[in-house]
CSV table of C-alpha atoms in Angstrom, one decimal:
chain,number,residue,atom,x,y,z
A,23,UNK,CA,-28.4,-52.4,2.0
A,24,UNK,CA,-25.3,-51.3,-0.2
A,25,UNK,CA,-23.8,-53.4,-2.9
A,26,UNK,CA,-20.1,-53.7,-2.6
A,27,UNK,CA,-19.8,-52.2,-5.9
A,28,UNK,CA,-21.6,-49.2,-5.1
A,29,UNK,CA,-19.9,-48.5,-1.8
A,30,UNK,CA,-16.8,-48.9,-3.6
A,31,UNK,CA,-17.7,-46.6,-6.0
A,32,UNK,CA,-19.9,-44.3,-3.1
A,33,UNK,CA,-15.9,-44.6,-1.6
A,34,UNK,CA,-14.0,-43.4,-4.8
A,35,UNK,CA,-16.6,-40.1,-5.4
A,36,UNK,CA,-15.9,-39.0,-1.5
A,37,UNK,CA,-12.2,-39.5,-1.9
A,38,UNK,CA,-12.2,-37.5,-4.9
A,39,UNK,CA,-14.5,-34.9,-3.3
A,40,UNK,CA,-12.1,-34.6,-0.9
A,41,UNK,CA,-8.9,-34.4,-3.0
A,42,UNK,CA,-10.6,-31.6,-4.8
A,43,UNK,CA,-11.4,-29.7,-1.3
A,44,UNK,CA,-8.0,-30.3,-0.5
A,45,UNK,CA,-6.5,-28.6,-3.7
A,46,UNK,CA,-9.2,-25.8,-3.2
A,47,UNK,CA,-8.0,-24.8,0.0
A,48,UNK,CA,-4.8,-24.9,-1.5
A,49,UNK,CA,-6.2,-22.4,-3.8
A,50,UNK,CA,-4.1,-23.7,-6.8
A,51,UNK,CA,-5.6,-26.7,-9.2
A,52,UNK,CA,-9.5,-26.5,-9.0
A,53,UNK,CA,-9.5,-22.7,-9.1
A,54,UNK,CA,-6.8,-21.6,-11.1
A,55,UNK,CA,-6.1,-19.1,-8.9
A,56,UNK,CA,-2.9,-17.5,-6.9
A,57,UNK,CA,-2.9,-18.7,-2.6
A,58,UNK,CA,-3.8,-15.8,-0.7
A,59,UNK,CA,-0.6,-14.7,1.5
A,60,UNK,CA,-1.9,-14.6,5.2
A,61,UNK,CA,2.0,-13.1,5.5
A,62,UNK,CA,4.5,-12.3,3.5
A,63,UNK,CA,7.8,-13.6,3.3
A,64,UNK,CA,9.9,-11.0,3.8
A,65,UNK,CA,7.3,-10.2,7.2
A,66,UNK,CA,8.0,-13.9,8.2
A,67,UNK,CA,11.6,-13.4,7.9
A,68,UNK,CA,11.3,-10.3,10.0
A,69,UNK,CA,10.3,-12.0,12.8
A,70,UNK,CA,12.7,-14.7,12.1
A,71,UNK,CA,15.6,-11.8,12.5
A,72,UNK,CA,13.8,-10.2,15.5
A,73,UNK,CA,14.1,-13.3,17.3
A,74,UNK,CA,17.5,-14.4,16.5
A,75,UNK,CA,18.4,-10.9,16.7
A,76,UNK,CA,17.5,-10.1,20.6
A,77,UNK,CA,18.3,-13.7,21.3
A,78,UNK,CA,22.0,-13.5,20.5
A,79,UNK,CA,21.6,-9.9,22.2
A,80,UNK,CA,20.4,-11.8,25.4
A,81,UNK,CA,23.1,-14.5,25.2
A,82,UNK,CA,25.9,-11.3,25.8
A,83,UNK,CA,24.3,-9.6,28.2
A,84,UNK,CA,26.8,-8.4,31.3
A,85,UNK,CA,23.8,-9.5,33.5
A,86,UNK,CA,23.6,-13.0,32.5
A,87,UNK,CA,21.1,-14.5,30.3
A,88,UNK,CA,17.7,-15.1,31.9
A,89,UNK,CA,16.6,-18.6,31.3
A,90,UNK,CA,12.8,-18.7,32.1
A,91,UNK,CA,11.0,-18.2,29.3
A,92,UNK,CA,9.4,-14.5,30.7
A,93,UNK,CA,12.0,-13.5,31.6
A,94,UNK,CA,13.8,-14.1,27.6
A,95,UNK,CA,10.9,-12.5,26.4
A,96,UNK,CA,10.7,-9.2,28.9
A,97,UNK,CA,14.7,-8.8,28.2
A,98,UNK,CA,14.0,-9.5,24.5
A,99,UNK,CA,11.2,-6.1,25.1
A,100,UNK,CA,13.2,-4.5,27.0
A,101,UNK,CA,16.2,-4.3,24.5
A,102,UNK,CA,13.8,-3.6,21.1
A,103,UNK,CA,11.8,-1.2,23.3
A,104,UNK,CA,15.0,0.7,24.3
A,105,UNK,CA,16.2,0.7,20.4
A,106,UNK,CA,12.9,2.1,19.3
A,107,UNK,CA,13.2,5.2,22.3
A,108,UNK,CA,16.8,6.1,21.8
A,109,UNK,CA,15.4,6.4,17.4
A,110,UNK,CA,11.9,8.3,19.2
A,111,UNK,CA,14.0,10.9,20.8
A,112,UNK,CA,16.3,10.9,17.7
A,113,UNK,CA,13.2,11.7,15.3
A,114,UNK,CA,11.7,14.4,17.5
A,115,UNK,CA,15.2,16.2,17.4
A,116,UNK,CA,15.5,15.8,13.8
A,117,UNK,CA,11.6,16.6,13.1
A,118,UNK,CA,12.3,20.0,14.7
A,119,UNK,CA,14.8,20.9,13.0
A,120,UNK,CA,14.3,19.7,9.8
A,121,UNK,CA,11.0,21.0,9.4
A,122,UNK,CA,12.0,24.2,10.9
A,123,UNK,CA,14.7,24.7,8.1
A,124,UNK,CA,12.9,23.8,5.1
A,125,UNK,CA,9.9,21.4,4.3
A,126,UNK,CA,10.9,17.5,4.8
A,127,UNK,CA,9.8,14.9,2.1
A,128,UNK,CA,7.7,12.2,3.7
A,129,UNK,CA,9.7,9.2,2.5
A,130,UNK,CA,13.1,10.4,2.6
A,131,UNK,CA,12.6,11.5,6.5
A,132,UNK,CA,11.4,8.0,7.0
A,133,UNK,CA,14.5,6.1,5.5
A,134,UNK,CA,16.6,9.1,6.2
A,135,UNK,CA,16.0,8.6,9.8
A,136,UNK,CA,15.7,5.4,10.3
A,137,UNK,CA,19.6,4.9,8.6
A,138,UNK,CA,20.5,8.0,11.5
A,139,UNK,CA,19.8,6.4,14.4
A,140,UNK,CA,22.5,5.8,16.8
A,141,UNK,CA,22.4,2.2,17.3
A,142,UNK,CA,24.5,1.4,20.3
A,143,UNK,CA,24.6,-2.9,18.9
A,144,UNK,CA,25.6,-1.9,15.2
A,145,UNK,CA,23.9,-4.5,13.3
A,146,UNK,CA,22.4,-6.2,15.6
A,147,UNK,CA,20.3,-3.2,16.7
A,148,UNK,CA,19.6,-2.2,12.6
A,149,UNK,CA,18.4,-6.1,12.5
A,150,UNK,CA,15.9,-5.3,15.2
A,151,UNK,CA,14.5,-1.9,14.1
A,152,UNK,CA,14.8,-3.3,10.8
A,153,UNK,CA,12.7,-6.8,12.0
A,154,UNK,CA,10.2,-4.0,13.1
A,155,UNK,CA,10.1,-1.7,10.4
A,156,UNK,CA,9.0,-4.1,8.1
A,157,UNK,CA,6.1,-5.2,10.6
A,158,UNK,CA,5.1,-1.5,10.3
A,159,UNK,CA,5.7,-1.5,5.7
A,160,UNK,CA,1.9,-2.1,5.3
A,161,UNK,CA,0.9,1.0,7.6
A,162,UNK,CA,3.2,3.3,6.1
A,163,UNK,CA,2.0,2.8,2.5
A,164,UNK,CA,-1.7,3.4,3.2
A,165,UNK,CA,-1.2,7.1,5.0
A,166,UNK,CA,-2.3,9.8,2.9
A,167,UNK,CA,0.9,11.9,2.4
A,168,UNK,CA,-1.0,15.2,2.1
A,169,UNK,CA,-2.4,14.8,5.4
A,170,UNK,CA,1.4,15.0,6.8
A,171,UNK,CA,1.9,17.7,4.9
A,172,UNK,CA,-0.7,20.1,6.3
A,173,UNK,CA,0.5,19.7,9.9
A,174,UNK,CA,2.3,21.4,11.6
A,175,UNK,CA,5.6,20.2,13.6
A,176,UNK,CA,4.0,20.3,17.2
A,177,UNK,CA,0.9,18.7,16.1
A,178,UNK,CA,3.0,15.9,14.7
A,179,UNK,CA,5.4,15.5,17.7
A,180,UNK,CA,2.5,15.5,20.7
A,181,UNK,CA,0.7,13.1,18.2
A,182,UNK,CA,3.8,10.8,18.0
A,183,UNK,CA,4.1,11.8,22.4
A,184,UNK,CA,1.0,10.1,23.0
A,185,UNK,CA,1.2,7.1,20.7
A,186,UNK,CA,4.8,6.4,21.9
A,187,UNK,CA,3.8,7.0,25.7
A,188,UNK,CA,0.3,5.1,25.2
A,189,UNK,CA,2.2,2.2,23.5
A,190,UNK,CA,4.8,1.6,26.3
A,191,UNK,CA,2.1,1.5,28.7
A,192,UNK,CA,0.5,-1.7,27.1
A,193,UNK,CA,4.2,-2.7,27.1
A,194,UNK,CA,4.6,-2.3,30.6
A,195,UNK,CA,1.5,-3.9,31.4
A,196,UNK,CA,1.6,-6.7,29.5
A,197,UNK,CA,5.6,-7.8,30.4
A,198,UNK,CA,3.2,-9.1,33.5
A,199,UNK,CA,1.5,-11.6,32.0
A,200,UNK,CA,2.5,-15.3,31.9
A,201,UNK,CA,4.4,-16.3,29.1
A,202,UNK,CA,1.0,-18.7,27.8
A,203,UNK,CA,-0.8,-15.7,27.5
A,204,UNK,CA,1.8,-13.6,25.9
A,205,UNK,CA,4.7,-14.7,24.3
A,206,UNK,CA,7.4,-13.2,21.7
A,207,UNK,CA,5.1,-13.4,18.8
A,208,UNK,CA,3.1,-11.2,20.8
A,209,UNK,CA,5.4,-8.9,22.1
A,210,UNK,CA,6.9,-8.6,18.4
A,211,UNK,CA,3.4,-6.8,17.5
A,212,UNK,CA,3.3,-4.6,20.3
A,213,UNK,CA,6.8,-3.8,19.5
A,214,UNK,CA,5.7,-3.1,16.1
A,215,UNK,CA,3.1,-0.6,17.2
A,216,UNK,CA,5.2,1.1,19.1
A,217,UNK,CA,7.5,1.1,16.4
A,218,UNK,CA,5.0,2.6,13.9
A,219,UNK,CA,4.3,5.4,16.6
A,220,UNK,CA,8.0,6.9,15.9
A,221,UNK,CA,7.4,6.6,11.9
A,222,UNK,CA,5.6,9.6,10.3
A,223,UNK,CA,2.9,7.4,8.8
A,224,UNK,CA,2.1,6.4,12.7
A,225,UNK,CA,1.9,10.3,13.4
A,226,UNK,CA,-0.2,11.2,10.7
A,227,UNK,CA,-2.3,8.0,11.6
A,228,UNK,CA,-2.6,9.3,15.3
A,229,UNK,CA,-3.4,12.3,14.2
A,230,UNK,CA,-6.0,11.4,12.0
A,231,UNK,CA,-7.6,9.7,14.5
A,232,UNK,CA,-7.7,11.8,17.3
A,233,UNK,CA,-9.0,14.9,14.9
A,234,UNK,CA,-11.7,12.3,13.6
A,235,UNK,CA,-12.8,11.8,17.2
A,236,UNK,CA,-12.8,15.7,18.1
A,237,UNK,CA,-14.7,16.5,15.2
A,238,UNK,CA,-16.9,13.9,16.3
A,239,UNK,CA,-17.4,15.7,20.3
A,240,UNK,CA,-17.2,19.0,18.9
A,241,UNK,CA,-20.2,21.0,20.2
A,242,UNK,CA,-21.3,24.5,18.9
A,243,UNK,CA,-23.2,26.2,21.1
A,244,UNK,CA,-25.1,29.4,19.3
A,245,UNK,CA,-24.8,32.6,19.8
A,246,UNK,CA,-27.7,35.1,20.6
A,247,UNK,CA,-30.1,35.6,18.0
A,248,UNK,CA,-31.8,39.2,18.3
A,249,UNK,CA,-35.0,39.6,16.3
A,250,UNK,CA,-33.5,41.7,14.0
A,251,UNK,CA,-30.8,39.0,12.7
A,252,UNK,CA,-33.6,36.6,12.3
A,253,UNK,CA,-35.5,38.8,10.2
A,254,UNK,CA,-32.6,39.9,7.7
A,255,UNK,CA,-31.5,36.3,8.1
A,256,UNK,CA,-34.7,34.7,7.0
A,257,UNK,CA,-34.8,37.6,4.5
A,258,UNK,CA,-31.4,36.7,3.3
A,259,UNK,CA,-32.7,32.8,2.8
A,260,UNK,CA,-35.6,33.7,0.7
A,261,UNK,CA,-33.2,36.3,-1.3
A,262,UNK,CA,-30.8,33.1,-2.2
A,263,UNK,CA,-34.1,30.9,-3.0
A,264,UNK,CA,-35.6,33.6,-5.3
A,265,UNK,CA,-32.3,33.9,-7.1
A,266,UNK,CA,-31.8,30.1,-7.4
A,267,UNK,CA,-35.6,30.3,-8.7
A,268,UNK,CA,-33.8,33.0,-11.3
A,269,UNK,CA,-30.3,32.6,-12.8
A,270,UNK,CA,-28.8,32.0,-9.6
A,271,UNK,CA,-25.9,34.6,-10.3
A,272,UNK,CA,-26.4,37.1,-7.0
A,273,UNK,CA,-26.9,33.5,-5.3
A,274,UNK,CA,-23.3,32.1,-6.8
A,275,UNK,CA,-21.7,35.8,-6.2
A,276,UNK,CA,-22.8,35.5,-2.6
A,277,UNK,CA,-21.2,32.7,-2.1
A,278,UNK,CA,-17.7,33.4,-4.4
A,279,UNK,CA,-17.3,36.8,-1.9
A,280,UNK,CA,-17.5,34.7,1.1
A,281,UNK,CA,-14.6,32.6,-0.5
A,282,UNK,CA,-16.4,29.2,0.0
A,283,UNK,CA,-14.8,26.6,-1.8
A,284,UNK,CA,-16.5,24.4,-4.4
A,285,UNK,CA,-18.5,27.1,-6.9
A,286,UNK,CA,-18.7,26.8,-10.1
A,287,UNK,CA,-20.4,28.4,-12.8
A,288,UNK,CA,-21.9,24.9,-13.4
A,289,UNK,CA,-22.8,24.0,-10.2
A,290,UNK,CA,-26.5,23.3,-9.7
A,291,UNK,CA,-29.1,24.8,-7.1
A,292,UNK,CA,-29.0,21.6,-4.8
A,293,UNK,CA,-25.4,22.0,-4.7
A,294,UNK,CA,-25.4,25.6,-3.9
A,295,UNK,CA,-27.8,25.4,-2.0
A,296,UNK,CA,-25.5,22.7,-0.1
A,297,UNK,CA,-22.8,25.0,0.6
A,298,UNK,CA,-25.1,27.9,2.0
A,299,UNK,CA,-25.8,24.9,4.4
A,300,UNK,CA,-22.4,24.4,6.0
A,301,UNK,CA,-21.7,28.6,6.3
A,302,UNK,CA,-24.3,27.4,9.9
A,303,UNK,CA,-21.8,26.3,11.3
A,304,UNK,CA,-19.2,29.5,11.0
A,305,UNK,CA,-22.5,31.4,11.8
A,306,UNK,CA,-23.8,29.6,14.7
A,307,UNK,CA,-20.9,30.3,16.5
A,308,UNK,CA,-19.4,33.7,15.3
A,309,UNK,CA,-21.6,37.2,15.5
A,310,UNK,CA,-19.0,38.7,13.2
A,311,UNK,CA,-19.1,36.1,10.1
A,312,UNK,CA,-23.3,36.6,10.5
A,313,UNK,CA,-22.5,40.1,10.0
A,314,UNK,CA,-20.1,39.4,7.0
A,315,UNK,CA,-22.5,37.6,5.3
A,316,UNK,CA,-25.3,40.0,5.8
A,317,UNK,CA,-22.6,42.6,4.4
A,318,UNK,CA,-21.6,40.1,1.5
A,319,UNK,CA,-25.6,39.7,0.5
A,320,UNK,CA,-25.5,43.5,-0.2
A,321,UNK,CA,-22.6,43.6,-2.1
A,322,UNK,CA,-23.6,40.3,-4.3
A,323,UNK,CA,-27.2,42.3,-4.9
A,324,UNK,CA,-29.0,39.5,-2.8
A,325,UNK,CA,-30.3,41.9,-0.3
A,326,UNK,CA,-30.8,45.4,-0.4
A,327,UNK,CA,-30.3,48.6,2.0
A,328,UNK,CA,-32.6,49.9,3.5
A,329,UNK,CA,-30.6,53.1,4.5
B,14,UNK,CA,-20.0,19.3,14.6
B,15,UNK,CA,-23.6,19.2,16.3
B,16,UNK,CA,-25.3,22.5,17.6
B,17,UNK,CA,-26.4,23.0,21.3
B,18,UNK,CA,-28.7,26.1,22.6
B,19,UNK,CA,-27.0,27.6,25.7
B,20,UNK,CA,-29.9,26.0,28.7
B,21,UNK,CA,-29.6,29.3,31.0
B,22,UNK,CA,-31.5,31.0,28.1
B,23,UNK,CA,-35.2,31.5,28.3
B,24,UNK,CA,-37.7,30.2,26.1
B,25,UNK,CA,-38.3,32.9,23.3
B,26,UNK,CA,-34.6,33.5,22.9
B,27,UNK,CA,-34.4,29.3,22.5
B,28,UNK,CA,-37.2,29.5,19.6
B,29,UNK,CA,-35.1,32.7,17.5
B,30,UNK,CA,-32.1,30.7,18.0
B,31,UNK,CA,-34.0,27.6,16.5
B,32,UNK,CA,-35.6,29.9,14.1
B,33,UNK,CA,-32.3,31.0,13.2
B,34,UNK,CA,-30.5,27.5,12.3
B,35,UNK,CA,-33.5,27.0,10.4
B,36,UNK,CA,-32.5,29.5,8.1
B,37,UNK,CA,-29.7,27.6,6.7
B,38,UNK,CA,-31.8,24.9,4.9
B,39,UNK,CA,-32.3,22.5,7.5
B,40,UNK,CA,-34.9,21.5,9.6
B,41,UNK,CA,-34.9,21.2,13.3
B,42,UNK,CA,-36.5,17.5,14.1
B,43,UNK,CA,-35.1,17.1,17.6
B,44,UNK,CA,-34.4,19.1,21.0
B,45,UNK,CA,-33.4,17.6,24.0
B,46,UNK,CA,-31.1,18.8,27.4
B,47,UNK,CA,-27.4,17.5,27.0
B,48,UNK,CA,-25.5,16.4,30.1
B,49,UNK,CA,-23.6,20.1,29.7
B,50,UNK,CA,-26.7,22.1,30.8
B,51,UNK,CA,-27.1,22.8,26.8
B,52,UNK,CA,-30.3,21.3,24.8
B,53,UNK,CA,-28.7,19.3,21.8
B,54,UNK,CA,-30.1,20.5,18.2
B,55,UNK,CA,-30.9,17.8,16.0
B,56,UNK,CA,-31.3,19.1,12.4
B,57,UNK,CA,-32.4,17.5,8.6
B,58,UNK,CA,-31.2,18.7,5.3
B,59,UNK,CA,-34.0,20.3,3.4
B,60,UNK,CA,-34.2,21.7,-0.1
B,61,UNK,CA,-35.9,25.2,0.4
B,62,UNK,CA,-37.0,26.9,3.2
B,63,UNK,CA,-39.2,25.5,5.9
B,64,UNK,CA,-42.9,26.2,5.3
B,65,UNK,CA,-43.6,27.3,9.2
B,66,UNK,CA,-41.6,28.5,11.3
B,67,UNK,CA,-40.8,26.0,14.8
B,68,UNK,CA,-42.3,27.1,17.9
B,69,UNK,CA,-40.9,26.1,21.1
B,70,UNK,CA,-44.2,25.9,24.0
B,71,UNK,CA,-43.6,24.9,27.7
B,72,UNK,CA,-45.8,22.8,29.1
B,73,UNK,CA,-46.9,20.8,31.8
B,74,UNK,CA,-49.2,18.4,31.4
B,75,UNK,CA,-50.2,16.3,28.6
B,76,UNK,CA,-53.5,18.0,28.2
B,77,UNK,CA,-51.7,21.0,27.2
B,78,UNK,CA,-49.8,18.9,24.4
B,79,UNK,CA,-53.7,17.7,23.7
B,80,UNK,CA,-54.5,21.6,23.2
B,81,UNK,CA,-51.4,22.2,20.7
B,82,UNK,CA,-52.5,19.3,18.8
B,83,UNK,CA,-55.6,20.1,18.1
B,84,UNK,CA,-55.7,23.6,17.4
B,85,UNK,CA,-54.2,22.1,14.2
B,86,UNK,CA,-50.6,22.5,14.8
B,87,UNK,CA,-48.0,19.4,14.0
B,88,UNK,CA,-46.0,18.4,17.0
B,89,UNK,CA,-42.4,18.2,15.9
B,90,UNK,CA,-41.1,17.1,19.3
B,91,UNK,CA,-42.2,16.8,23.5
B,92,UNK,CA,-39.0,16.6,25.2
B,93,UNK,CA,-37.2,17.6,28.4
B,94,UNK,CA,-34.6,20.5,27.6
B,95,UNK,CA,-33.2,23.4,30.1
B,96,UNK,CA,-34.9,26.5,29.9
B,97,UNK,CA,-33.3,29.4,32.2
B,98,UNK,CA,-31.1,26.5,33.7
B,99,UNK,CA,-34.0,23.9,34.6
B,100,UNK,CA,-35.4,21.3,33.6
B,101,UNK,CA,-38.5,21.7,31.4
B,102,UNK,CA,-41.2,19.8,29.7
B,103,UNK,CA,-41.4,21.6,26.1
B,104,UNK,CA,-42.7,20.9,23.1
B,105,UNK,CA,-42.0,22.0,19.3
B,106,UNK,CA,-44.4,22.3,16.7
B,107,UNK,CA,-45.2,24.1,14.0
B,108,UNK,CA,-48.6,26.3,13.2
């Protein structure tokens, strides 16, 4: 049985325990440390000025406000997704042109466009794209601007087609459901996706994906191998080994005339021999580059004619 | 990218294709039909050449695997692929 001292005190330590849990979760006192930002403010705020945003849109329109609350929430999509399609088809003018004139800096496209827009509600349309924009800041930052510059203005535009025309679908679909299931804080995201699809970083991101997953399918199926291509192949492998076993010079020439990237006059024999590994793929599928690379062995001195 | 041998192919032209990839410092360690009518190539990274060269054997019973076996050969791999557009029992191994 406990004293009344000791539960007192039993009392005090859990309290205490508790405070401390408390203050932890804050993330301040016991740790010393910064609060971890689940969102930040300016995101908050953006959602704050989507809603108040399409909700004084809603009040004015010439069809009367809706009043149920799916019905707020499907005009509140209907008017966002209608501001982020009339800046869609104004990007995939502009893209055209722009890159067809000269090449387009990544950032300055981005604000550059985004300030072009027609926006048929002046500010209250700019709030909105604006609201969704900064949903999409976090995205944009993390694309690897190289990537956009390597493509090409069609691969960009049917990348930012299918996001766009993907995106509307879940729109369209979801506008069904009940407004418990999906409300505006849920329709704000989708917006913001579908948003991100008309931004470059959303193209390049599309892009990146869709390539990953090709690469992924992509199936070489190998030519014909006659006997005689096997044998001045399999010659041609123990050629490269014998001159790895050597100074590796005729191996490293070899591989300099066939232009493949990464050698070095310090590269070492497992790395070499690494990138006479990925010329099978170029070979498997192409008679002409296993004839090039015979050709190449004779000029580097790997191999020698027989003629 | 992952290699497939075209299945409407017979059996010897299969094994020089094999032979083939094998040139490029890998090892074959797997064969098996795809769902395209191709046999899928599954390869290793090696450091030198392969010591003995894959044979591909069609067979059709498991005695016949038995007989591979023990004329000393190492079995590399019993699978179904296509061969001349059908299905086959066929086994790899190396002498």
């Amino acid at each position: 049985m406990l004293s009344k001292k000791g539960a007192h005190s039993r009392v005090f330590r859990l309290s205490s325990s508790l405070c401390c849990a408390a203050l932890m979760l804050g993330a301040t006192a016991c740790s010393g440390r910064r609060p971890v930002r689940i969102a930040a403010p300016n995101a908050v705020d953006a959602v704050t000025d989507w809603r108040k945003a399409v909700s004084d849109e809603i009040k004015q329109s010439f069809t009367g406000a809706p009043t149920a609350p799916e019905d707020i929430r499907n005009k509140a999509l209907s008017f966002s997704e209608a501001l982020v399609v009339a800046r869609y088809g104004n990007i995939r003018e502009s893209l055209s042109r722009g890159r067809a004139v000269s090449a387009v800096a990544f950032d300055a496209l981005n604000i550059g466009l985004t300030a072009a827009v027609p926006i048929v509600n002046g500010s209250r349309g700019k709030t909105i794209l604006g609201a969704l924009a900064t949903g999409f800041q976090g995205v944009n930052n993390s694309i690897d601007k190289n990537v956009f510059q390597q493509q090409t203005t069609g691969a960009l535009l049917t990348a930012m087609d299918s996001c766009v025309a993907r995106q509307r679908a879940v729109l369209a679909q979801r506008r069904l459901l009940p407004f418990a299931r999906y409300d505006e804080y849920n329709a704000y995201s989708d917006l913001v996706v579908l948003y991100g699809c008309t931004t470059l970083a959303g193209m390049v991101q599309e892009l990146t994906e869709t390539q990953a997953v090709e690469s992924k399918n992509l199936k070489t199926v190998l030519k014909p191998v006659d006997s005689t291509t096997l044998t001045a192949f399999q010659e041609l492998q123990a050629a490269f080994v014998k001159s790895l076993d050597g100074d590796s010079k005729a191996a490293r020439k070899f591989l300099e005339l066939l232009k493949v990237p990464g050698v070095t006059a310090t590269s070492t024999r497992e790395e070499l021999t690494a990138l006479y590994r990925g010329l099978l793929g170029a070979a498997a599928g192409s008679e002409e580059f296993r004839r090039t690379m015979l050709q190449v062995a004779l000029d580097a001195g790997l191999l020698r004619s027989t003629n | 990218m992952s290699l497939q041998v075209d299945g409407k192919t017979s059996l010897p032209e299969q094994e020089r294709q094999l032979q083939f990839v094998e040139t490029f410092f890998v090892e074959v360690i797997d064969y098996v039909a795809a769902s395209n009518g191709n046999n899928d190539v599954t390869t290793k990274s090696i450091p030198g050449a392969v010591a003995q060269p894959l044979q591909l054997k069609q067979i059709a019973a498991p005695a016949d695997l038995t007989a591979i076996a023990s004329a000393g050969a190492t079995i590399v791999f019993d699978r179904v692929a296509f061969v001349l557009g059908a299905r086959e029992r066929v086994v790899g191994f190396r002498a």
